[in-house]
Amino acid sequence: MITLNTKEQKYLLDTIRTIADFPKKGIQFRDITTLLNNKEALSFLLNHLQERYKNIKLDFIAGAESRGFIFAAMLCARLNVPFVPIRKPKKLPYKTFSCEYELEYGSDTLEIHQDAFNGISNAKVLLVDDLIATGGTAIASCELIQKAGGQCIESCFLLELKDLKGVEKLSSITSVYSILQI
């Protein structure tokens, strides 16, 4: 599958702003709103993702709340594939599966609708999120996809924080593609 070269990676990385000590002291927050606000960079990113996944038979694309929704939904529109949200508790209106997980700065819970994959057994699902740090959100998302009857064939992230080793943990569950590594 295609990946970006070093020059292309630098181009995208240069569009992402870093904010020190957010949401708490010691965290270097990667603000993707600056990439989203750059129509050329956003189009370049979406063209890349469309090219990477266009020949893979996907049944669904799942996006993890909340920034994962942005990229997942745009890619769904490009590939003509249904979108499945993975959300924080009490945000989905129907019966859900839930999974608690650890973050680099606390813990949280995610949920998915029990009927998210419309009864398709072993639905092929691409998980999309903006960032992987410790891997907690991604691992919980993959577990939820499996609980709902799907198969996470790959997890795709705009950014990987390499020092936190989330990809190492996640790669025992699914294939992982990090577009940019920091």
mmCIF file of C-alpha atoms in Angstrom:
data_model
loop_
_atom_site.group_PDB
_atom_site.id
_atom_site.type_symbol
_atom_site.label_atom_id
_atom_site.label_comp_id
_atom_site.label_asym_id
_atom_site.label_seq_id
_atom_site.Cartn_x
_atom_site.Cartn_y
_atom_site.Cartn_z
ATOM 1 C CA MET A 1 0.000 0.000 0.000
ATOM 2 C CA ILE A 2 1.139 3.526 -0.678
ATOM 3 C CA THR A 3 2.707 5.780 1.940
ATOM 4 C CA LEU A 4 3.965 9.352 1.859
ATOM 5 C CA ASN A 5 7.594 10.201 1.200
ATOM 6 C CA THR A 6 9.610 12.361 3.623
ATOM 7 C CA LYS A 7 8.932 15.607 1.740
ATOM 8 C CA GLU A 8 5.170 14.939 1.677
ATOM 9 C CA GLN A 9 5.183 14.060 5.377
ATOM 10 C CA LYS A 10 7.025 17.296 6.214
ATOM 11 C CA TYR A 11 4.502 19.269 4.160
ATOM 12 C CA LEU A 12 1.603 17.915 6.246
ATOM 13 C CA LEU A 13 3.459 18.099 9.546
ATOM 14 C CA ASP A 14 4.253 21.766 8.942
ATOM 15 C CA THR A 15 0.500 22.492 8.820
ATOM 16 C CA ILE A 16 -0.106 21.140 12.348
ATOM 17 C CA ARG A 17 0.323 23.504 15.303
ATOM 18 C CA THR A 18 1.758 22.353 18.650
ATOM 19 C CA ILE A 19 0.357 23.814 21.869
ATOM 20 C CA ALA A 20 2.420 23.306 25.027
ATOM 21 C CA ASP A 21 0.829 22.254 28.329
ATOM 22 C CA PHE A 22 -2.628 21.448 26.945
ATOM 23 C CA PRO A 23 -4.849 19.910 28.281
ATOM 24 C CA LYS A 24 -2.434 19.760 31.217
ATOM 25 C CA LYS A 25 1.163 20.627 32.027
ATOM 26 C CA GLY A 26 3.695 18.475 30.198
ATOM 27 C CA ILE A 27 1.418 17.551 27.266
ATOM 28 C CA GLN A 28 2.361 18.790 23.789
ATOM 29 C CA PHE A 29 -1.058 18.985 22.094
ATOM 30 C CA ARG A 30 -1.093 18.571 18.303
ATOM 31 C CA ASP A 31 -3.741 20.935 16.971
ATOM 32 C CA ILE A 32 -5.055 19.662 13.644
ATOM 33 C CA THR A 33 -7.392 22.624 13.126
ATOM 34 C CA THR A 34 -4.579 24.367 11.279
ATOM 35 C CA LEU A 35 -4.382 21.448 8.827
ATOM 36 C CA LEU A 36 -8.167 21.436 8.454
ATOM 37 C CA ASN A 37 -8.015 25.160 7.751
ATOM 38 C CA ASN A 38 -5.524 24.660 4.912
ATOM 39 C CA LYS A 39 -7.567 23.523 1.896
ATOM 40 C CA GLU A 40 -4.523 22.449 -0.127
ATOM 41 C CA ALA A 41 -3.058 20.339 2.693
ATOM 42 C CA LEU A 42 -6.438 18.822 3.555
ATOM 43 C CA SER A 43 -7.100 17.947 -0.072
ATOM 44 C CA PHE A 44 -3.613 16.441 -0.355
ATOM 45 C CA LEU A 45 -4.218 14.301 2.751
ATOM 46 C CA LEU A 46 -7.630 13.091 1.563
ATOM 47 C CA ASN A 47 -6.293 12.308 -1.920
ATOM 48 C CA HIS A 48 -3.563 10.222 -0.285
ATOM 49 C CA LEU A 49 -6.022 8.308 1.901
ATOM 50 C CA GLN A 50 -8.400 7.749 -0.995
ATOM 51 C CA GLU A 51 -5.541 6.357 -3.081
ATOM 52 C CA ARG A 52 -4.383 4.103 -0.237
ATOM 53 C CA TYR A 53 -7.795 2.563 0.462
ATOM 54 C CA LYS A 54 -9.662 2.720 -2.865
ATOM 55 C CA ASN A 55 -8.877 -0.875 -3.858
ATOM 56 C CA ILE A 56 -9.618 -2.415 -0.466
ATOM 57 C CA LYS A 57 -13.101 -3.834 0.000
ATOM 58 C CA LEU A 58 -14.265 -1.905 3.061
ATOM 59 C CA ASP A 59 -17.734 -2.408 4.482
ATOM 60 C CA PHE A 60 -17.466 0.510 6.934
ATOM 61 C CA ILE A 61 -15.142 3.203 8.190
ATOM 62 C CA ALA A 62 -15.274 3.881 11.929
ATOM 63 C CA GLY A 63 -14.131 7.155 13.449
ATOM 64 C CA ALA A 64 -13.194 7.637 17.093
ATOM 65 C CA GLU A 65 -14.645 10.690 18.848
ATOM 66 C CA SER A 66 -14.141 13.397 18.161
ATOM 67 C CA ARG A 67 -11.385 14.366 15.755
ATOM 68 C CA GLY A 68 -11.441 10.930 14.160
ATOM 69 C CA PHE A 69 -14.973 11.738 12.961
ATOM 70 C CA ILE A 70 -13.629 14.479 10.734
ATOM 71 C CA PHE A 71 -11.199 12.390 8.719
ATOM 72 C CA ALA A 72 -13.307 9.230 8.754
ATOM 73 C CA ALA A 73 -16.441 10.978 7.487
ATOM 74 C CA MET A 74 -14.569 12.780 4.708
ATOM 75 C CA LEU A 75 -12.931 9.523 3.629
ATOM 76 C CA CYS A 76 -16.323 7.772 3.691
ATOM 77 C CA ALA A 77 -17.654 10.352 1.258
ATOM 78 C CA ARG A 78 -14.643 9.856 -1.019
ATOM 79 C CA LEU A 79 -14.870 6.032 -0.980
ATOM 80 C CA ASN A 80 -18.683 5.749 -0.835
ATOM 81 C CA VAL A 81 -18.504 3.678 2.361
ATOM 82 C CA PRO A 82 -20.814 4.019 5.414
ATOM 83 C CA PHE A 83 -19.549 5.810 8.538
ATOM 84 C CA VAL A 84 -19.745 4.365 12.075
ATOM 85 C CA PRO A 85 -19.137 6.677 15.046
ATOM 86 C CA ILE A 86 -17.333 5.436 18.149
ATOM 87 C CA ARG A 87 -18.424 7.853 20.862
ATOM 88 C CA LYS A 88 -18.093 8.880 24.466
ATOM 89 C CA PRO A 89 -20.734 7.462 26.874
ATOM 90 C CA LYS A 90 -24.379 8.447 26.568
ATOM 91 C CA LYS A 91 -23.957 10.106 23.163
ATOM 92 C CA LEU A 92 -25.407 7.269 21.071
ATOM 93 C CA PRO A 93 -29.209 6.903 21.262
ATOM 94 C CA TYR A 94 -29.577 3.121 20.810
ATOM 95 C CA LYS A 95 -28.240 -0.008 22.532
ATOM 96 C CA THR A 96 -24.458 0.104 22.819
ATOM 97 C CA PHE A 97 -21.381 -1.885 23.699
ATOM 98 C CA SER A 98 -18.880 -0.021 25.857
ATOM 99 C CA CYS A 99 -15.200 -0.307 26.670
ATOM 100 C CA GLU A 100 -13.165 1.540 29.308
ATOM 101 C CA TYR A 101 -9.536 2.393 28.505
ATOM 102 C CA GLU A 102 -6.512 4.305 29.765
ATOM 103 C CA LEU A 103 -5.167 7.533 28.281
ATOM 104 C CA GLU A 104 -1.728 9.043 28.791
ATOM 105 C CA TYR A 105 -3.416 11.492 31.192
ATOM 106 C CA GLY A 106 -6.383 9.577 32.684
ATOM 107 C CA SER A 107 -9.081 7.087 31.694
ATOM 108 C CA ASP A 108 -12.211 7.194 29.568
ATOM 109 C CA THR A 109 -14.936 5.043 28.011
ATOM 110 C CA LEU A 110 -16.100 4.614 24.422
ATOM 111 C CA GLU A 111 -19.286 3.135 22.972
ATOM 112 C CA ILE A 112 -20.545 1.782 19.661
ATOM 113 C CA HIS A 113 -24.072 0.894 18.593
ATOM 114 C CA GLN A 114 -24.689 -2.831 18.883
ATOM 115 C CA ASP A 115 -26.137 -2.834 15.355
ATOM 116 C CA ALA A 116 -23.425 -0.575 13.891
ATOM 117 C CA PHE A 117 -22.614 -2.983 11.061
ATOM 118 C CA ASN A 118 -26.192 -3.683 9.996
ATOM 119 C CA GLY A 119 -25.907 -7.406 10.733
ATOM 120 C CA ILE A 120 -22.987 -7.924 8.333
ATOM 121 C CA SER A 121 -20.943 -10.712 9.885
ATOM 122 C CA ASN A 122 -17.194 -9.980 10.010
ATOM 123 C CA ALA A 123 -17.716 -6.606 8.361
ATOM 124 C CA LYS A 124 -14.388 -5.220 7.144
ATOM 125 C CA VAL A 125 -13.817 -1.987 9.057
ATOM 126 C CA LEU A 126 -11.154 0.685 8.761
ATOM 127 C CA LEU A 127 -10.633 2.596 12.007
ATOM 128 C CA VAL A 128 -9.596 6.243 11.581
ATOM 129 C CA ASP A 129 -8.425 8.690 14.239
ATOM 130 C CA ASP A 130 -6.282 11.788 14.278
ATOM 131 C CA LEU A 131 -3.624 10.595 16.721
ATOM 132 C CA ILE A 132 -2.251 7.528 18.456
ATOM 133 C CA ALA A 133 -0.372 8.048 21.710
ATOM 134 C CA THR A 134 -0.489 5.216 24.259
ATOM 135 C CA GLY A 135 -2.947 3.246 22.107
ATOM 136 C CA GLY A 136 -5.759 3.132 24.655
ATOM 137 C CA THR A 137 -8.407 4.772 22.476
ATOM 138 C CA ALA A 138 -7.460 2.699 19.426
ATOM 139 C CA ILE A 139 -7.369 -0.613 21.309
ATOM 140 C CA ALA A 140 -10.764 0.128 22.883
ATOM 141 C CA SER A 141 -12.139 1.087 19.452
ATOM 142 C CA CYS A 142 -10.907 -2.184 17.925
ATOM 143 C CA GLU A 143 -12.464 -4.129 20.798
ATOM 144 C CA LEU A 144 -15.771 -2.335 20.211
ATOM 145 C CA ILE A 145 -15.633 -3.050 16.481
ATOM 146 C CA GLN A 146 -15.146 -6.725 17.291
ATOM 147 C CA LYS A 147 -17.955 -6.740 19.913
ATOM 148 C CA ALA A 148 -20.306 -5.307 17.281
ATOM 149 C CA GLY A 149 -19.385 -8.098 14.865
ATOM 150 C CA GLY A 150 -16.801 -6.331 12.729
ATOM 151 C CA GLN A 151 -13.186 -6.974 11.892
ATOM 152 C CA CYS A 152 -10.774 -4.035 12.118
ATOM 153 C CA ILE A 153 -8.594 -4.615 9.068
ATOM 154 C CA GLU A 154 -6.451 -1.533 9.685
ATOM 155 C CA SER A 155 -6.193 1.458 12.000
ATOM 156 C CA CYS A 156 -5.149 4.708 10.335
ATOM 157 C CA PHE A 157 -3.811 7.742 12.188
ATOM 158 C CA LEU A 158 -2.733 11.154 10.998
ATOM 159 C CA LEU A 159 -0.150 11.380 13.832
ATOM 160 C CA GLU A 160 1.770 8.824 15.859
ATOM 161 C CA LEU A 161 3.543 9.875 19.048
ATOM 162 C CA LYS A 162 6.330 7.307 18.783
ATOM 163 C CA ASP A 163 7.723 7.679 22.315
ATOM 164 C CA LEU A 164 4.418 6.539 23.833
ATOM 165 C CA LYS A 165 4.546 3.199 21.936
ATOM 166 C CA GLY A 166 0.830 2.922 21.165
ATOM 167 C CA VAL A 167 1.470 1.423 17.733
ATOM 168 C CA GLU A 168 3.518 -1.365 19.309
ATOM 169 C CA LYS A 169 0.532 -2.301 21.509
ATOM 170 C CA LEU A 170 -2.059 -1.925 18.756
ATOM 171 C CA SER A 171 -0.135 -3.838 16.087
ATOM 172 C CA SER A 172 -0.795 -7.103 17.938
ATOM 173 C CA ILE A 173 -4.522 -6.534 17.223
ATOM 174 C CA THR A 174 -4.615 -4.993 13.744
ATOM 175 C CA SER A 175 -2.525 -3.534 10.972
ATOM 176 C CA VAL A 176 -1.554 0.087 11.680
ATOM 177 C CA TYR A 177 -0.821 2.970 9.333
ATOM 178 C CA SER A 178 0.525 6.198 10.790
ATOM 179 C CA ILE A 179 0.805 8.900 8.166
ATOM 180 C CA LEU A 180 3.113 11.065 10.307
ATOM 181 C CA GLN A 181 5.373 10.135 13.221
ATOM 182 C CA ILE A 182 6.563 12.518 15.922
#
